[in-house]
Coordinates of N, CA and C in Angstrom, one line a residue:
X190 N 0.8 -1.2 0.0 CA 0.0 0.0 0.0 C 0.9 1.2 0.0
X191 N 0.5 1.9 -0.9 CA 1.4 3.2 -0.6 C 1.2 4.3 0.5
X192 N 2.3 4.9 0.6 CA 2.5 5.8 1.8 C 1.9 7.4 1.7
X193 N 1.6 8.3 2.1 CA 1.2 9.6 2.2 C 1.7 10.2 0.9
X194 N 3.0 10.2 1.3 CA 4.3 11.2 0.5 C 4.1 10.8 -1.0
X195 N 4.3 9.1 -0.9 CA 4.1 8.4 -2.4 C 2.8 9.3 -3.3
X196 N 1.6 9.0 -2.6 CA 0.2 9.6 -2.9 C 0.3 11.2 -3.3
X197 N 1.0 11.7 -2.3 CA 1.1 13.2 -2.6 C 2.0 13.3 -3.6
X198 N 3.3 13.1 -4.0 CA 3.9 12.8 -5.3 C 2.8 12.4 -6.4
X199 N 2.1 11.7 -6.3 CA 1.4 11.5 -7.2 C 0.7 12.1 -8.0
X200 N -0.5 12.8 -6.9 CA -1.8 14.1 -6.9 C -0.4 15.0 -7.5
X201 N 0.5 15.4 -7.6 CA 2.0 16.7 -7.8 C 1.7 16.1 -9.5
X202 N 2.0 15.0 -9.4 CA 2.5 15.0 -11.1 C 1.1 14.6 -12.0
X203 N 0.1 14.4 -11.5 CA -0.9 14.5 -12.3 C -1.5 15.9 -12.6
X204 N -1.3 16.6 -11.5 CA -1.6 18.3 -11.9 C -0.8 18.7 -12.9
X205 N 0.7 18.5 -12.5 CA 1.7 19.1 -13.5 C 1.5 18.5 -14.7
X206 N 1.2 17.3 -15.3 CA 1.2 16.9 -16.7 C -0.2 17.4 -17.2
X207 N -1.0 17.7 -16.2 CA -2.2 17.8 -17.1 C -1.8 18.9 -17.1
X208 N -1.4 20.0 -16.3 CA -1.0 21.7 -17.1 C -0.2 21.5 -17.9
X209 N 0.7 20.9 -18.2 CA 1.8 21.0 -18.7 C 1.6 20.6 -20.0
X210 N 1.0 19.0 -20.5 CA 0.8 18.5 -21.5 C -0.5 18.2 -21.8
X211 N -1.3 18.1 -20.8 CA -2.9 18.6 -21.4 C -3.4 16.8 -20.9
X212 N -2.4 16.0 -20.2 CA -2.9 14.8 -20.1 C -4.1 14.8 -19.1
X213 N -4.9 14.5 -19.2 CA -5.9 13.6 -18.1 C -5.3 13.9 -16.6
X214 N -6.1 14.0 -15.5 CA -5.2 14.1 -14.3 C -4.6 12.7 -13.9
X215 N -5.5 11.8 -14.5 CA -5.1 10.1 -13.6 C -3.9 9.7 -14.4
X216 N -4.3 9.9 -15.4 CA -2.7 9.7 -16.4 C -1.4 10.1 -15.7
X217 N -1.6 11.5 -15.4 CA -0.3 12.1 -14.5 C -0.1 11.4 -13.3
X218 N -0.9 11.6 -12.6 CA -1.0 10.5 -11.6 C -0.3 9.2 -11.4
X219 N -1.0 8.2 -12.2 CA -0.4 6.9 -12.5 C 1.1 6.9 -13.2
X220 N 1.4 7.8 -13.8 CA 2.6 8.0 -14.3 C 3.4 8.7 -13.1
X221 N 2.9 9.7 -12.3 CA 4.0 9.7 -11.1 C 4.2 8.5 -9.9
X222 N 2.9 7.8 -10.0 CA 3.2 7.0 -8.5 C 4.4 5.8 -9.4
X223 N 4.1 5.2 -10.4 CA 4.7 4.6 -11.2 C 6.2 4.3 -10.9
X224 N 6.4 6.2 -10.8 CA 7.7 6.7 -10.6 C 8.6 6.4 -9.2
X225 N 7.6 6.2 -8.3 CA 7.9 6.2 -7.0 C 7.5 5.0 -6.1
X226 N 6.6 4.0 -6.6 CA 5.9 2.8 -6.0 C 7.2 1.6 -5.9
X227 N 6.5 0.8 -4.9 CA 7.5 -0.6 -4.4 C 6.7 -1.6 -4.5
X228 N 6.4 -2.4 -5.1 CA 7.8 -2.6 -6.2 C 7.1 -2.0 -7.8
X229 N 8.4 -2.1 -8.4 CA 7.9 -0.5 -9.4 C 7.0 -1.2 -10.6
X230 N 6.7 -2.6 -10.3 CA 5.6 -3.0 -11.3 C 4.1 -3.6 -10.9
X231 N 3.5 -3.1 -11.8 CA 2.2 -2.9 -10.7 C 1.1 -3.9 -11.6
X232 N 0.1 -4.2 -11.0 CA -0.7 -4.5 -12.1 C -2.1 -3.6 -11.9
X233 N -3.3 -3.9 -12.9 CA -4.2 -3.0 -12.9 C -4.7 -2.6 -11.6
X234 N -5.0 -4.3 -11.2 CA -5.8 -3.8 -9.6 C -4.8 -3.3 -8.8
X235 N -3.6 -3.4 -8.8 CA -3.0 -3.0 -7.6 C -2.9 -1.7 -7.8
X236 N -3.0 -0.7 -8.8 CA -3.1 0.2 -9.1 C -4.3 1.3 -8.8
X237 N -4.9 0.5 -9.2 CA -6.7 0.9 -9.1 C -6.9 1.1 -7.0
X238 N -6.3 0.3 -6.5 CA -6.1 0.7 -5.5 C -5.3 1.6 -4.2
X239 N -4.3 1.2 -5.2 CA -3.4 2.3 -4.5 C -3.5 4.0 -4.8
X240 N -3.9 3.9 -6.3 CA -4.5 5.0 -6.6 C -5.9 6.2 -6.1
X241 N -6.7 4.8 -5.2 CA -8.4 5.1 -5.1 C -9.1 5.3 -6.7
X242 N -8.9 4.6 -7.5 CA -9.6 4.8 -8.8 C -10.4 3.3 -9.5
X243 N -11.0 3.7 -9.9 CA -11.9 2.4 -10.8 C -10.6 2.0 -11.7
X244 N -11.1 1.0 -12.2 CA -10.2 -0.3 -13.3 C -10.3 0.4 -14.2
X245 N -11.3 1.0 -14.9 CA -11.5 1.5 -16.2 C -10.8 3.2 -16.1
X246 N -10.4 3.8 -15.1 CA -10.1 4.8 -15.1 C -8.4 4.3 -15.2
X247 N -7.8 3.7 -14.7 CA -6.6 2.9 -14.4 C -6.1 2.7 -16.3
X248 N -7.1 2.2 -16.7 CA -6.9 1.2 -17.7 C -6.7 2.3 -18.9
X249 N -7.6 3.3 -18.9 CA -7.4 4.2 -19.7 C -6.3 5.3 -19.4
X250 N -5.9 5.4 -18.3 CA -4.6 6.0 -18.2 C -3.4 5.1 -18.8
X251 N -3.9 4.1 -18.7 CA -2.5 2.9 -19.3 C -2.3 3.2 -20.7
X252 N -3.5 3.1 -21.3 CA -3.6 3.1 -23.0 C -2.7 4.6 -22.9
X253 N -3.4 5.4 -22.6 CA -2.8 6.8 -22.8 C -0.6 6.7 -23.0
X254 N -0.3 6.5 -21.6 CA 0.6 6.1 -21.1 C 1.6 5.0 -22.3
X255 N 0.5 4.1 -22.6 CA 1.4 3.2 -23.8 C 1.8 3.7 -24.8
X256 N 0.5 4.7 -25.5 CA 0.7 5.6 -26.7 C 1.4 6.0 -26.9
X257 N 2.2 6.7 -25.6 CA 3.4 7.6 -25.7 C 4.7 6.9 -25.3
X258 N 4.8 5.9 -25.3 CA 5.5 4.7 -25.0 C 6.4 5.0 -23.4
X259 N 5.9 5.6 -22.4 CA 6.2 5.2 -21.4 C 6.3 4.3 -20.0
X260 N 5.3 3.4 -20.7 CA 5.2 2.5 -19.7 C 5.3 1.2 -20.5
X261 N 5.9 0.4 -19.6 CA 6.1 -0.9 -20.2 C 5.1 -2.5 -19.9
X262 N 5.0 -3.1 -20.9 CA 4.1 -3.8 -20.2 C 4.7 -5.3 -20.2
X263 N 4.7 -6.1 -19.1 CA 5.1 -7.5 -18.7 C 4.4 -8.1 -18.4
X264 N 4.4 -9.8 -18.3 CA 3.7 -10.4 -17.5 C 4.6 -11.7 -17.6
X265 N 5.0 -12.2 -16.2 CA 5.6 -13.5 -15.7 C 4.9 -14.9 -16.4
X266 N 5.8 -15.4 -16.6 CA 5.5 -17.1 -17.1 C 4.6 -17.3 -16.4
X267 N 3.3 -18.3 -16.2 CA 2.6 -19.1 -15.6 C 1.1 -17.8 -15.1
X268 N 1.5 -16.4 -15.2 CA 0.6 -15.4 -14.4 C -0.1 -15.2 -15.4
X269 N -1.8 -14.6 -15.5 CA -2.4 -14.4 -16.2 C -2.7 -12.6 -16.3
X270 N -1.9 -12.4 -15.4 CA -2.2 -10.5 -15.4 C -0.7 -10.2 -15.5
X271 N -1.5 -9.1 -16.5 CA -0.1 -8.2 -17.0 C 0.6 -6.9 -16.0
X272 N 1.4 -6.8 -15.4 CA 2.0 -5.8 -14.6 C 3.0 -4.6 -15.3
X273 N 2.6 -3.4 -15.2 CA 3.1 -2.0 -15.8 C 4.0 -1.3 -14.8
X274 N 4.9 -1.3 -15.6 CA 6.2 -0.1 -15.1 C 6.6 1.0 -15.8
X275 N 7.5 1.8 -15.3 CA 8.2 3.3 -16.0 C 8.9 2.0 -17.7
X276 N 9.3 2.3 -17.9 CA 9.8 1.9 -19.1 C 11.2 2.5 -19.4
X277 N 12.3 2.3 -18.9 CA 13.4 3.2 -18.5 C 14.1 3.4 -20.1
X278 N 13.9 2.8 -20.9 CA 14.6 3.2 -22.0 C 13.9 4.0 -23.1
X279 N 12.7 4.5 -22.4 CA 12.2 5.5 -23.0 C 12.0 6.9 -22.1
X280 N 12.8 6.8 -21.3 CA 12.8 8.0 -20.4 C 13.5 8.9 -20.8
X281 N 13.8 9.1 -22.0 CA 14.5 10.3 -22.9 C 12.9 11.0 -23.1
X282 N 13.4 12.7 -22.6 CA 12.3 13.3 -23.1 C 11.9 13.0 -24.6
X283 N 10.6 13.0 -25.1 CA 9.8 13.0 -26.5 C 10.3 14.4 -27.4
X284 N 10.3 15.5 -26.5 CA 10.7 17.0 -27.3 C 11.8 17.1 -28.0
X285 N 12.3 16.0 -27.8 CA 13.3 16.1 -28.5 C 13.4 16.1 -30.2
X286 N 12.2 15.6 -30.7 CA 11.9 15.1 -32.2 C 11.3 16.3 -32.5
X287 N 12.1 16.7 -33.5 CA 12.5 18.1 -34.3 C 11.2 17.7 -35.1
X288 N 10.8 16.7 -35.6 CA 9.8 16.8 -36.6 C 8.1 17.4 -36.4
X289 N 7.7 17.3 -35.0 CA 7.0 18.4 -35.2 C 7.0 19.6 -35.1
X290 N 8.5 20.5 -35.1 CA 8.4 21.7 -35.7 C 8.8 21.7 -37.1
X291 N 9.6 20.8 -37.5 CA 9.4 20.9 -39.1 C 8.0 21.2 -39.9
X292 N 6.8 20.4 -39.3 CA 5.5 20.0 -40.0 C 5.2 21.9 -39.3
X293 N 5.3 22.1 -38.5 CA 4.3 23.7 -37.8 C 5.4 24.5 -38.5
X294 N 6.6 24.7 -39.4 CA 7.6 25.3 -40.1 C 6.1 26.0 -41.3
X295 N 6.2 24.1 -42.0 CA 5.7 24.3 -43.2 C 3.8 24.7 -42.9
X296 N 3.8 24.5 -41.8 CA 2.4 25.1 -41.6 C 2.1 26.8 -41.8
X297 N 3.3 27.6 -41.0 CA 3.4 28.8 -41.0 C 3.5 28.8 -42.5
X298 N 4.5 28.4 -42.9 CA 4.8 28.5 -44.5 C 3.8 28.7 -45.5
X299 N 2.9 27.8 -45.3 CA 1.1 28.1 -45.2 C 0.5 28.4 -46.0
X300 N 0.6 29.3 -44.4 CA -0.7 30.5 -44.2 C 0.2 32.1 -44.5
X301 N 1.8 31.6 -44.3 CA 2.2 33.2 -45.1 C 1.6 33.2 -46.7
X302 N 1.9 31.9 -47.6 CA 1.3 32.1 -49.0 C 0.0 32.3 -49.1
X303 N -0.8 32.6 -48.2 CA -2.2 33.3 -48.5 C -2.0 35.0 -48.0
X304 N -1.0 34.9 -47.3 CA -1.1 36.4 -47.2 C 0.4 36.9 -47.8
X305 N 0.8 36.7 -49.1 CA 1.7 37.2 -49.9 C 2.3 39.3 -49.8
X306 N 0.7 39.8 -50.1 CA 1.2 41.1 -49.7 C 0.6 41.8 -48.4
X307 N 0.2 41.4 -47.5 CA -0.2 41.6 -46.2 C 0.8 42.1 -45.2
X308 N 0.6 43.1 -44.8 CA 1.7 44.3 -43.5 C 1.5 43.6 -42.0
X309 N 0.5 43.4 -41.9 CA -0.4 43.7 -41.0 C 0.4 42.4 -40.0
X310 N -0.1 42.6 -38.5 CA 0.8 41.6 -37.5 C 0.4 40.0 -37.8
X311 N -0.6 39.4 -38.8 CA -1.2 38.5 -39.0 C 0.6 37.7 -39.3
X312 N 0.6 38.7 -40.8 CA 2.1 37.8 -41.0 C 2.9 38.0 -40.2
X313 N 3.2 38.7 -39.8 CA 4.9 39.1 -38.2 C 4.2 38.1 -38.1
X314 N 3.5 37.3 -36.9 CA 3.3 36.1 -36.4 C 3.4 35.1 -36.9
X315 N 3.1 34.6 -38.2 CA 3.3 33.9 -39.3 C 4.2 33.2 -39.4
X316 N 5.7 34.9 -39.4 CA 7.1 34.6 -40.5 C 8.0 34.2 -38.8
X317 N 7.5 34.7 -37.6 CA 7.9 34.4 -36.6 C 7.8 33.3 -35.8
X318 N 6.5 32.4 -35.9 CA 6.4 31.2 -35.8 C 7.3 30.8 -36.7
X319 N 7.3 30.6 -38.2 CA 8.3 29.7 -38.5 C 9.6 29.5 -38.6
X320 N 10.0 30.8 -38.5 CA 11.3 31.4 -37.9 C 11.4 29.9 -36.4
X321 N 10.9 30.6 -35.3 CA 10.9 29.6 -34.3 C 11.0 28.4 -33.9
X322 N 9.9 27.4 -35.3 CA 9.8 26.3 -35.7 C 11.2 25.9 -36.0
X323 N 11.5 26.6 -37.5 CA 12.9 26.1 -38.1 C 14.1 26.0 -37.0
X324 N 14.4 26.7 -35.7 CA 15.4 27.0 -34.9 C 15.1 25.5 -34.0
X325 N 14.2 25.5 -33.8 CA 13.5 24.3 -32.8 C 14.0 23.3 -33.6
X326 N 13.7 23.0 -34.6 CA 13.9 21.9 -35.6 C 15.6 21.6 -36.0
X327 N 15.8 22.5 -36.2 CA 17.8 22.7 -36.2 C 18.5 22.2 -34.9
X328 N 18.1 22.8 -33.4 CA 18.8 23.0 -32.5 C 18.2 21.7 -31.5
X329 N 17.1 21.3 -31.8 CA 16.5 19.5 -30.8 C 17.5 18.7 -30.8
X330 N 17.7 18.4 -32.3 CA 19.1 17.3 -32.3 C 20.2 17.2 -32.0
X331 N 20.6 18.7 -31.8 CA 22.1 18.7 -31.1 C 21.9 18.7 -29.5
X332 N 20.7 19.3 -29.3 CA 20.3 19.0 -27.7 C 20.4 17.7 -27.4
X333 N 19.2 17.3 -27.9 CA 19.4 15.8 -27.8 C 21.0 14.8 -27.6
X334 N 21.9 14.8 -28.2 CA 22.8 14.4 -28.6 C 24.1 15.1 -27.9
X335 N 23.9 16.6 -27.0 CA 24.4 16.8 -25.7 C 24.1 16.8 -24.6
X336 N 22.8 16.1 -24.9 CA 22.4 15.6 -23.5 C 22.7 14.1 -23.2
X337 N 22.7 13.1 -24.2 CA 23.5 12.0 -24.2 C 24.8 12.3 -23.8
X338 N 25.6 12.7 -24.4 CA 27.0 13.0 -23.9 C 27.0 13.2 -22.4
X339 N 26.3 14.1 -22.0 CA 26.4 14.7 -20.7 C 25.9 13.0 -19.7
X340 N 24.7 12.6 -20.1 CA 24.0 12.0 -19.6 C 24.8 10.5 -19.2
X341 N 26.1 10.2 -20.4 CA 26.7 9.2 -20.0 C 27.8 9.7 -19.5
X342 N 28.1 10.7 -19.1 CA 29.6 11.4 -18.5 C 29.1 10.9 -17.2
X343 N 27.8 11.4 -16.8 CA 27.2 11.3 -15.4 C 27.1 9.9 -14.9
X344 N 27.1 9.1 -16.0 CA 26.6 7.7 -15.3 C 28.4 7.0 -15.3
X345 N 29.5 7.5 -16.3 CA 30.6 7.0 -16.0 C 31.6 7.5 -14.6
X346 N 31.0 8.5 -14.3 CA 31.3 9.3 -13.1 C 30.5 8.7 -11.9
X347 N 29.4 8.0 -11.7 CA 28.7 7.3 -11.0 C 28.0 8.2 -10.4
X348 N 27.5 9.4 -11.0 CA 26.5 10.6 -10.8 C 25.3 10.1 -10.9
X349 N 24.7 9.4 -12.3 CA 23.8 9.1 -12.8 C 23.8 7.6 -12.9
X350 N 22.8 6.5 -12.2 CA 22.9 5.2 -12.4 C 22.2 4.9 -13.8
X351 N 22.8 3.5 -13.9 CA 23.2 2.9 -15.6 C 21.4 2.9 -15.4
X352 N 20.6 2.4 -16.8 CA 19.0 1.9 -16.4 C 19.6 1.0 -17.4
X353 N 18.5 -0.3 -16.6 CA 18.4 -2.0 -17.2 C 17.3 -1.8 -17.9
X354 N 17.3 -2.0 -19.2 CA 17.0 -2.7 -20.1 C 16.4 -3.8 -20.3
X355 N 16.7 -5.0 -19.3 CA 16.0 -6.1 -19.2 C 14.5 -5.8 -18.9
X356 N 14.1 -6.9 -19.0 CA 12.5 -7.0 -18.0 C 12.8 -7.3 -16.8
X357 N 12.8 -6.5 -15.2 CA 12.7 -6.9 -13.9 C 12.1 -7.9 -13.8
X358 N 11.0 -8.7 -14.3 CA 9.9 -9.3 -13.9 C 10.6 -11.0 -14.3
X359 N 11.3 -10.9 -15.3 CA 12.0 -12.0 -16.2 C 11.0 -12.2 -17.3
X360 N 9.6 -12.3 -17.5 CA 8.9 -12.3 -18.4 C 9.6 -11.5 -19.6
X361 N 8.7 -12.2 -20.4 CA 8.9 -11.2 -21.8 C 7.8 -9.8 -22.2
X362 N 8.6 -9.6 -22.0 CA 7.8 -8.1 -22.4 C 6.7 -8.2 -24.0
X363 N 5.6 -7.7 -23.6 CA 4.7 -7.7 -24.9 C 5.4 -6.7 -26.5
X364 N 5.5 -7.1 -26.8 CA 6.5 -6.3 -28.4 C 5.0 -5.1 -28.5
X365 N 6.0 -3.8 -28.4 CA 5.1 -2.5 -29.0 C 5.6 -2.1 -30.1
X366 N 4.9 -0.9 -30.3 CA 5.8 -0.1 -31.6 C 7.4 0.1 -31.5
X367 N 8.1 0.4 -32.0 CA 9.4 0.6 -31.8 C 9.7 2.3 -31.9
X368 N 10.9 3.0 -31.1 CA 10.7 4.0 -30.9 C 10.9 4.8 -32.2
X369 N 10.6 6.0 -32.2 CA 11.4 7.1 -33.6 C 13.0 7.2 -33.5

């Protein structure tokens, strides 16, 4: 059963993702306790409980959660329920993919060729979004790829611990999509 603090971590990051990224509050939720529960794989009901929430509310936070490939899903030889954890090798932020400012580039790109000779702040906004976009789209990848650097300096330094890759559980993990 979880503890106060675990709970209150939780209610924290389901506020914050739903401001932040517009998720569902249980989504955030389930995805913070996730982050913090013992032992860190859970299954529906044990979730549904520790949480105080229905199955179906549980269950539709999971889908959400899979979508975005954060959570992982297992289930042990001989067991007939599947048990959900963080998914550690997708714990690289998502922002990192330049390609939806490329697509909002060519979106601005647009709506400037409807307004070809137009003054007016419609286009400033327009030519400054994609101004923005293009910078975003240029500069993700090298972030990305100094944040790896940085990120294994920290783990050779013994700053930052290694994450396993295996399945904790020994089971085989259900095959999802594969990442971008």
């Amino acid at each position: 059963m979880p503890n106060d603090a675990e709970l209150i971590f939780a209610d924290h990051a389901g506020r914050f993702y739903a401001r932040q990224y517009g998720f569902p509050p249980m989504a955030g939720r389930l995805l913070g306790y996730l982050i913090v529960c013992d032992p860190p794989q859970q299954t529906i009901a044990g979730l549904a409980e520790a949480l105080m929430a229905s199955r179906s509310a549980i269950t539709g936070a999971i889908q959400l959660l899979e979508a975005y490939q954060l959570l992982k899903r297992s289930r042990t030889a001989g067991e007939r329920v599947d048990h959900f954890s963080i998914d550690p090798a997708r714990i690289e932020p998502k922002g990192f993919d330049a390609t939806i400012h490329r697509e909002q580039a060519e979106l601005m790109r647009e709506g400037l060729a409807l307004l070809p000779d137009d003054s007016s702040i419609r286009r400033a906004v327009l030519e400054e979004l994609a101004a923005l976009a293009d910078f975003l789209s240029e500069r993700l990848p090298e972030l990305r790829d100094e944040w790896r650097v940085r990120r294994d300096k920290l783990r050779a330094e013994g700053k930052l611990p290694d994450m396993p890759e295996q399945n904790p559980l020994g089971g085989r993990p259900r095959q999802g999509p594969k990442p971008a």
